mmCIF file of C-alpha atoms in Angstrom:
data_model
loop_
_atom_site.group_PDB
_atom_site.id
_atom_site.type_symbol
_atom_site.label_atom_id
_atom_site.label_comp_id
_atom_site.label_asym_id
_atom_site.label_seq_id
_atom_site.Cartn_x
_atom_site.Cartn_y
_atom_site.Cartn_z
ATOM 1 C CA MET A 1 -29.159 13.834 25.568
ATOM 2 C CA TRP A 2 -29.924 14.350 29.262
ATOM 3 C CA GLN A 3 -27.849 17.497 29.242
ATOM 4 C CA LEU A 4 -30.054 18.932 26.484
ATOM 5 C CA ILE A 5 -33.230 18.007 28.361
ATOM 6 C CA ILE A 6 -32.015 19.581 31.598
ATOM 7 C CA LEU A 7 -30.734 22.741 29.892
ATOM 8 C CA SER A 8 -33.979 23.058 27.903
ATOM 9 C CA ALA A 9 -36.011 22.694 31.078
ATOM 10 C CA ILE A 10 -33.968 25.407 32.826
ATOM 11 C CA GLN A 11 -34.249 27.687 29.806
ATOM 12 C CA SER A 12 -38.007 27.092 29.636
ATOM 13 C CA VAL A 13 -38.438 27.905 33.335
ATOM 14 C CA MET A 14 -36.452 31.123 32.845
ATOM 15 C CA LEU A 15 -38.582 32.101 29.831
ATOM 16 C CA SER A 16 -41.817 31.306 31.640
ATOM 17 C CA PHE A 17 -40.755 33.186 34.757
ATOM 18 C CA GLY A 18 -39.809 36.102 32.506
ATOM 19 C CA GLN A 19 -43.309 36.054 31.014
ATOM 20 C CA LEU A 20 -44.871 35.891 34.475
ATOM 21 C CA THR A 21 -42.841 38.824 35.758
ATOM 22 C CA LEU A 22 -43.571 40.805 32.574
ATOM 23 C CA LYS A 23 -47.293 40.259 33.216
ATOM 24 C CA LEU A 24 -46.881 41.359 36.850
ATOM 25 C CA ALA A 25 -44.883 44.421 35.769
ATOM 26 C CA LEU A 26 -47.444 45.482 33.175
ATOM 27 C CA ASP A 27 -50.331 44.967 35.604
ATOM 28 C CA ARG A 28 -48.731 47.580 37.850
ATOM 29 C CA MET A 29 -48.177 50.100 35.069
ATOM 30 C CA PRO A 30 -50.464 52.896 33.898
ATOM 31 C CA ALA A 31 -51.716 52.950 30.313
ATOM 32 C CA PHE A 32 -48.894 53.121 27.769
ATOM 33 C CA SER A 33 -47.731 56.582 26.793
ATOM 34 C CA TRP A 34 -44.615 58.219 25.416
ATOM 35 C CA THR A 35 -44.180 60.349 28.527
ATOM 36 C CA ARG A 36 -41.187 60.633 30.789
ATOM 37 C CA ALA A 37 -43.337 59.566 33.748
ATOM 38 C CA PHE A 38 -44.380 56.328 32.038
ATOM 39 C CA TRP A 39 -40.793 55.359 31.216
ATOM 40 C CA ALA A 40 -39.608 56.309 34.702
ATOM 41 C CA ASP A 41 -42.304 54.056 36.185
ATOM 42 C CA LEU A 42 -41.329 51.243 33.856
ATOM 43 C CA LEU A 43 -37.602 51.477 34.529
ATOM 44 C CA THR A 44 -38.125 51.543 38.308
ATOM 45 C CA ASN A 45 -40.533 48.599 38.296
ATOM 46 C CA TRP A 46 -38.792 45.683 40.026
ATOM 47 C CA TRP A 47 -40.886 43.088 38.232
ATOM 48 C CA PHE A 48 -39.746 44.559 34.918
ATOM 49 C CA LEU A 49 -36.107 44.328 36.030
ATOM 50 C CA VAL A 50 -36.533 40.666 37.000
ATOM 51 C CA CYS A 51 -38.232 40.064 33.645
ATOM 52 C CA GLY A 52 -35.243 41.494 31.791
ATOM 53 C CA ILE A 53 -32.801 39.399 33.805
ATOM 54 C CA MET A 54 -34.799 36.224 33.117
ATOM 55 C CA PHE A 55 -35.116 36.922 29.383
ATOM 56 C CA GLY A 56 -31.424 37.816 29.143
ATOM 57 C CA GLY A 57 -30.350 34.678 30.990
ATOM 58 C CA ALA A 58 -32.691 32.498 28.934
ATOM 59 C CA SER A 59 -31.278 34.003 25.730
ATOM 60 C CA LEU A 60 -27.697 33.283 26.779
ATOM 61 C CA LEU A 61 -28.617 29.717 27.700
ATOM 62 C CA TRP A 62 -30.444 29.328 24.369
ATOM 63 C CA MET A 63 -27.283 30.418 22.537
ATOM 64 C CA TYR A 64 -25.320 27.756 24.419
ATOM 65 C CA ILE A 65 -27.937 25.121 23.565
ATOM 66 C CA LEU A 66 -27.907 26.037 19.878
ATOM 67 C CA LYS A 67 -24.115 25.969 19.786
ATOM 68 C CA HIS A 68 -23.857 22.468 21.246
ATOM 69 C CA PHE A 69 -26.994 20.579 20.165
ATOM 70 C CA PRO A 70 -28.896 19.980 16.911
ATOM 71 C CA LEU A 71 -31.644 22.528 16.248
ATOM 72 C CA ASN A 72 -34.067 19.754 15.286
ATOM 73 C CA MET A 73 -33.879 18.460 18.872
ATOM 74 C CA ALA A 74 -33.453 21.703 20.790
ATOM 75 C CA TYR A 75 -36.268 23.749 19.279
ATOM 76 C CA PRO A 76 -39.120 21.296 19.967
ATOM 77 C CA LEU A 77 -37.976 21.034 23.597
ATOM 78 C CA ALA A 78 -38.298 24.813 23.895
ATOM 79 C CA SER A 79 -42.065 24.256 23.760
ATOM 80 C CA LEU A 80 -41.824 23.193 27.401
ATOM 81 C CA SER A 81 -42.060 26.911 28.172
ATOM 82 C CA TYR A 82 -45.728 26.846 27.081
ATOM 83 C CA VAL A 83 -46.471 24.134 29.618
ATOM 84 C CA ILE A 84 -44.534 25.822 32.417
ATOM 85 C CA ALA A 85 -46.127 29.216 31.705
ATOM 86 C CA LEU A 86 -49.573 27.625 31.940
ATOM 87 C CA VAL A 87 -48.698 26.155 35.346
ATOM 88 C CA PHE A 88 -47.294 29.516 36.504
ATOM 89 C CA ALA A 89 -50.537 31.217 35.385
ATOM 90 C CA ILE A 90 -52.536 28.806 37.527
ATOM 91 C CA VAL A 91 -50.288 28.949 40.600
ATOM 92 C CA PHE A 92 -49.336 32.629 40.684
ATOM 93 C CA LEU A 93 -52.131 34.402 38.796
ATOM 94 C CA HIS A 94 -54.979 32.052 39.808
ATOM 95 C CA GLU A 95 -56.157 31.698 36.217
ATOM 96 C CA ASN A 96 -58.586 28.981 35.173
ATOM 97 C CA VAL A 97 -57.523 26.655 32.371
ATOM 98 C CA PRO A 98 -60.206 24.971 30.238
ATOM 99 C CA TRP A 99 -59.948 21.323 29.275
ATOM 100 C CA ASN A 100 -58.939 22.023 25.658
ATOM 101 C CA ARG A 101 -55.767 23.802 26.817
ATOM 102 C CA TRP A 102 -54.933 20.803 29.003
ATOM 103 C CA LEU A 103 -55.314 18.669 25.900
ATOM 104 C CA GLY A 104 -52.844 20.956 24.141
ATOM 105 C CA VAL A 105 -50.424 20.595 27.053
ATOM 106 C CA ALA A 106 -50.700 16.811 26.818
ATOM 107 C CA LEU A 107 -49.911 16.960 23.091
ATOM 108 C CA ILE A 108 -46.904 19.222 23.705
ATOM 109 C CA MET A 109 -45.564 16.885 26.385
ATOM 110 C CA THR A 110 -46.095 13.875 24.101
ATOM 111 C CA GLY A 111 -44.147 15.633 21.362
ATOM 112 C CA CYS A 112 -41.308 16.421 23.780
ATOM 113 C CA ILE A 113 -41.129 12.762 24.771
ATOM 114 C CA PHE A 114 -40.872 11.750 21.097
ATOM 115 C CA VAL A 115 -38.128 14.315 20.459
ATOM 116 C CA ALA A 116 -36.168 13.278 23.541
ATOM 117 C CA ARG A 117 -36.060 9.609 22.512
#
């Protein structure tokens, strides 16, 4: 059980970091267009590269988790990525989080505790 919790936490951090770096990459991009210049900017954006690495690694880890653990335990623990992404948004993007989202985080964490037992 602890192995699933640890692997889920790592996978959730990778997913959340991927979302953060995708946000940072897109913030540095011009408006979307089907031009060669847009795609060149995107493919040379370091944040976008890190995003791809994080999403790829998280996907490989998710495949391992699904192979070795029951889906009914693994999938609810994947919701940890919502909590971690919220914390990343506060720390790295300086976003404000209203009380109702904190309530949602508390409910997610409560659900994860129930699943992990």
